[in-house]
Amino acid sequence: LEAPSATDPFEAAIAEAERGIELIQAGQSSVDLRPVGSAIRRYQHQMVRQANLVSHSYGKEPNRYVRIFSASRDN
């Protein structure tokens, strides 16, 4: 089996979401991920929820992106 390619858009977006989650857990207030398609954004939102954090999508297609926040963030 081949290791996931860094050029695979799905794998790259998942790795970026994992890094973003780690940054929020380390105390950063918010992290903006790169724009990706709706199916990948949906998966990123699921990852964020599983980490007990909050995320929202911003922007218009094709530049829509996910922003990750701490769950304790004041809205």
CSV table of C-alpha atoms in Angstrom, one decimal:
chain,number,residue,atom,x,y,z
A,1,LEU,CA,0.0,0.0,0.0
A,2,GLU,CA,1.2,3.5,-0.8
A,3,ALA,CA,1.3,6.2,1.8
A,4,PRO,CA,-1.2,9.0,1.2
A,5,SER,CA,0.2,11.5,-1.2
A,6,ALA,CA,0.6,15.1,0.1
A,7,THR,CA,-0.9,16.1,-3.3
A,8,ASP,CA,-4.1,14.2,-2.6
A,9,PRO,CA,-6.6,17.1,-1.8
A,10,PHE,CA,-8.6,15.0,0.7
A,11,GLU,CA,-5.5,13.8,2.6
A,12,ALA,CA,-4.0,17.3,2.6
A,13,ALA,CA,-7.2,18.8,3.9
A,14,ILE,CA,-7.6,16.2,6.6
A,15,ALA,CA,-4.0,16.8,7.7
A,16,GLU,CA,-4.5,20.5,7.8
A,17,ALA,CA,-7.7,20.1,9.9
A,18,GLU,CA,-5.7,17.8,12.3
A,19,ARG,CA,-3.0,20.6,12.7
A,20,GLY,CA,-5.7,23.2,13.2
A,21,ILE,CA,-7.4,21.2,15.9
A,22,GLU,CA,-4.0,20.8,17.6
A,23,LEU,CA,-3.4,24.6,17.5
A,24,ILE,CA,-6.8,25.3,19.1
A,25,GLN,CA,-6.2,22.7,21.8
A,26,ALA,CA,-2.8,24.4,22.4
A,27,GLY,CA,-4.6,27.7,23.1
A,28,GLN,CA,-4.8,29.5,19.7
A,29,SER,CA,-8.1,31.4,19.5
A,30,SER,CA,-9.0,30.4,15.9
A,31,VAL,CA,-7.6,28.7,12.8
A,32,ASP,CA,-8.7,29.2,9.2
A,33,LEU,CA,-8.3,26.2,6.9
A,34,ARG,CA,-7.7,26.5,3.2
A,35,PRO,CA,-10.8,26.6,0.9
A,36,VAL,CA,-12.0,23.1,-0.1
A,37,GLY,CA,-15.1,21.5,-1.6
A,38,SER,CA,-18.2,20.9,0.4
A,39,ALA,CA,-17.7,17.2,0.9
A,40,ILE,CA,-14.2,17.8,2.4
A,41,ARG,CA,-15.5,20.7,4.5
A,42,ARG,CA,-18.3,18.5,5.9
A,43,TYR,CA,-15.6,15.9,7.0
A,44,GLN,CA,-13.5,18.7,8.6
A,45,HIS,CA,-16.5,19.9,10.6
A,46,GLN,CA,-17.1,16.3,11.8
A,47,MET,CA,-13.4,16.1,12.9
A,48,VAL,CA,-13.8,19.4,14.8
A,49,ARG,CA,-16.9,18.2,16.6
A,50,GLN,CA,-15.3,14.9,17.6
A,51,ALA,CA,-12.5,17.0,19.2
A,52,ASN,CA,-15.2,18.9,21.1
A,53,LEU,CA,-14.4,22.2,19.3
A,54,VAL,CA,-16.6,24.5,17.1
A,55,SER,CA,-16.3,25.3,13.4
A,56,HIS,CA,-18.1,27.4,10.9
A,57,SER,CA,-17.8,27.8,7.2
A,58,TYR,CA,-17.1,31.3,5.7
A,59,GLY,CA,-16.9,32.7,2.2
A,60,LYS,CA,-18.5,31.9,-1.1
A,61,GLU,CA,-17.7,28.9,-3.4
A,62,PRO,CA,-15.1,28.2,-4.6
A,63,ASN,CA,-13.3,30.0,-1.8
A,64,ARG,CA,-15.4,28.7,1.1
A,65,TYR,CA,-13.3,27.6,4.1
A,66,VAL,CA,-13.6,26.3,7.6
A,67,ARG,CA,-12.7,28.3,10.7
A,68,ILE,CA,-12.1,26.3,13.9
A,69,PHE,CA,-12.7,27.8,17.4
A,70,SER,CA,-12.5,26.6,21.0
A,71,ALA,CA,-15.8,25.3,22.3
A,72,SER,CA,-15.6,27.8,25.1
A,73,ARG,CA,-15.4,30.8,22.7
A,74,ASP,CA,-17.8,33.6,23.5
A,75,ASN,CA,-20.1,34.2,20.5
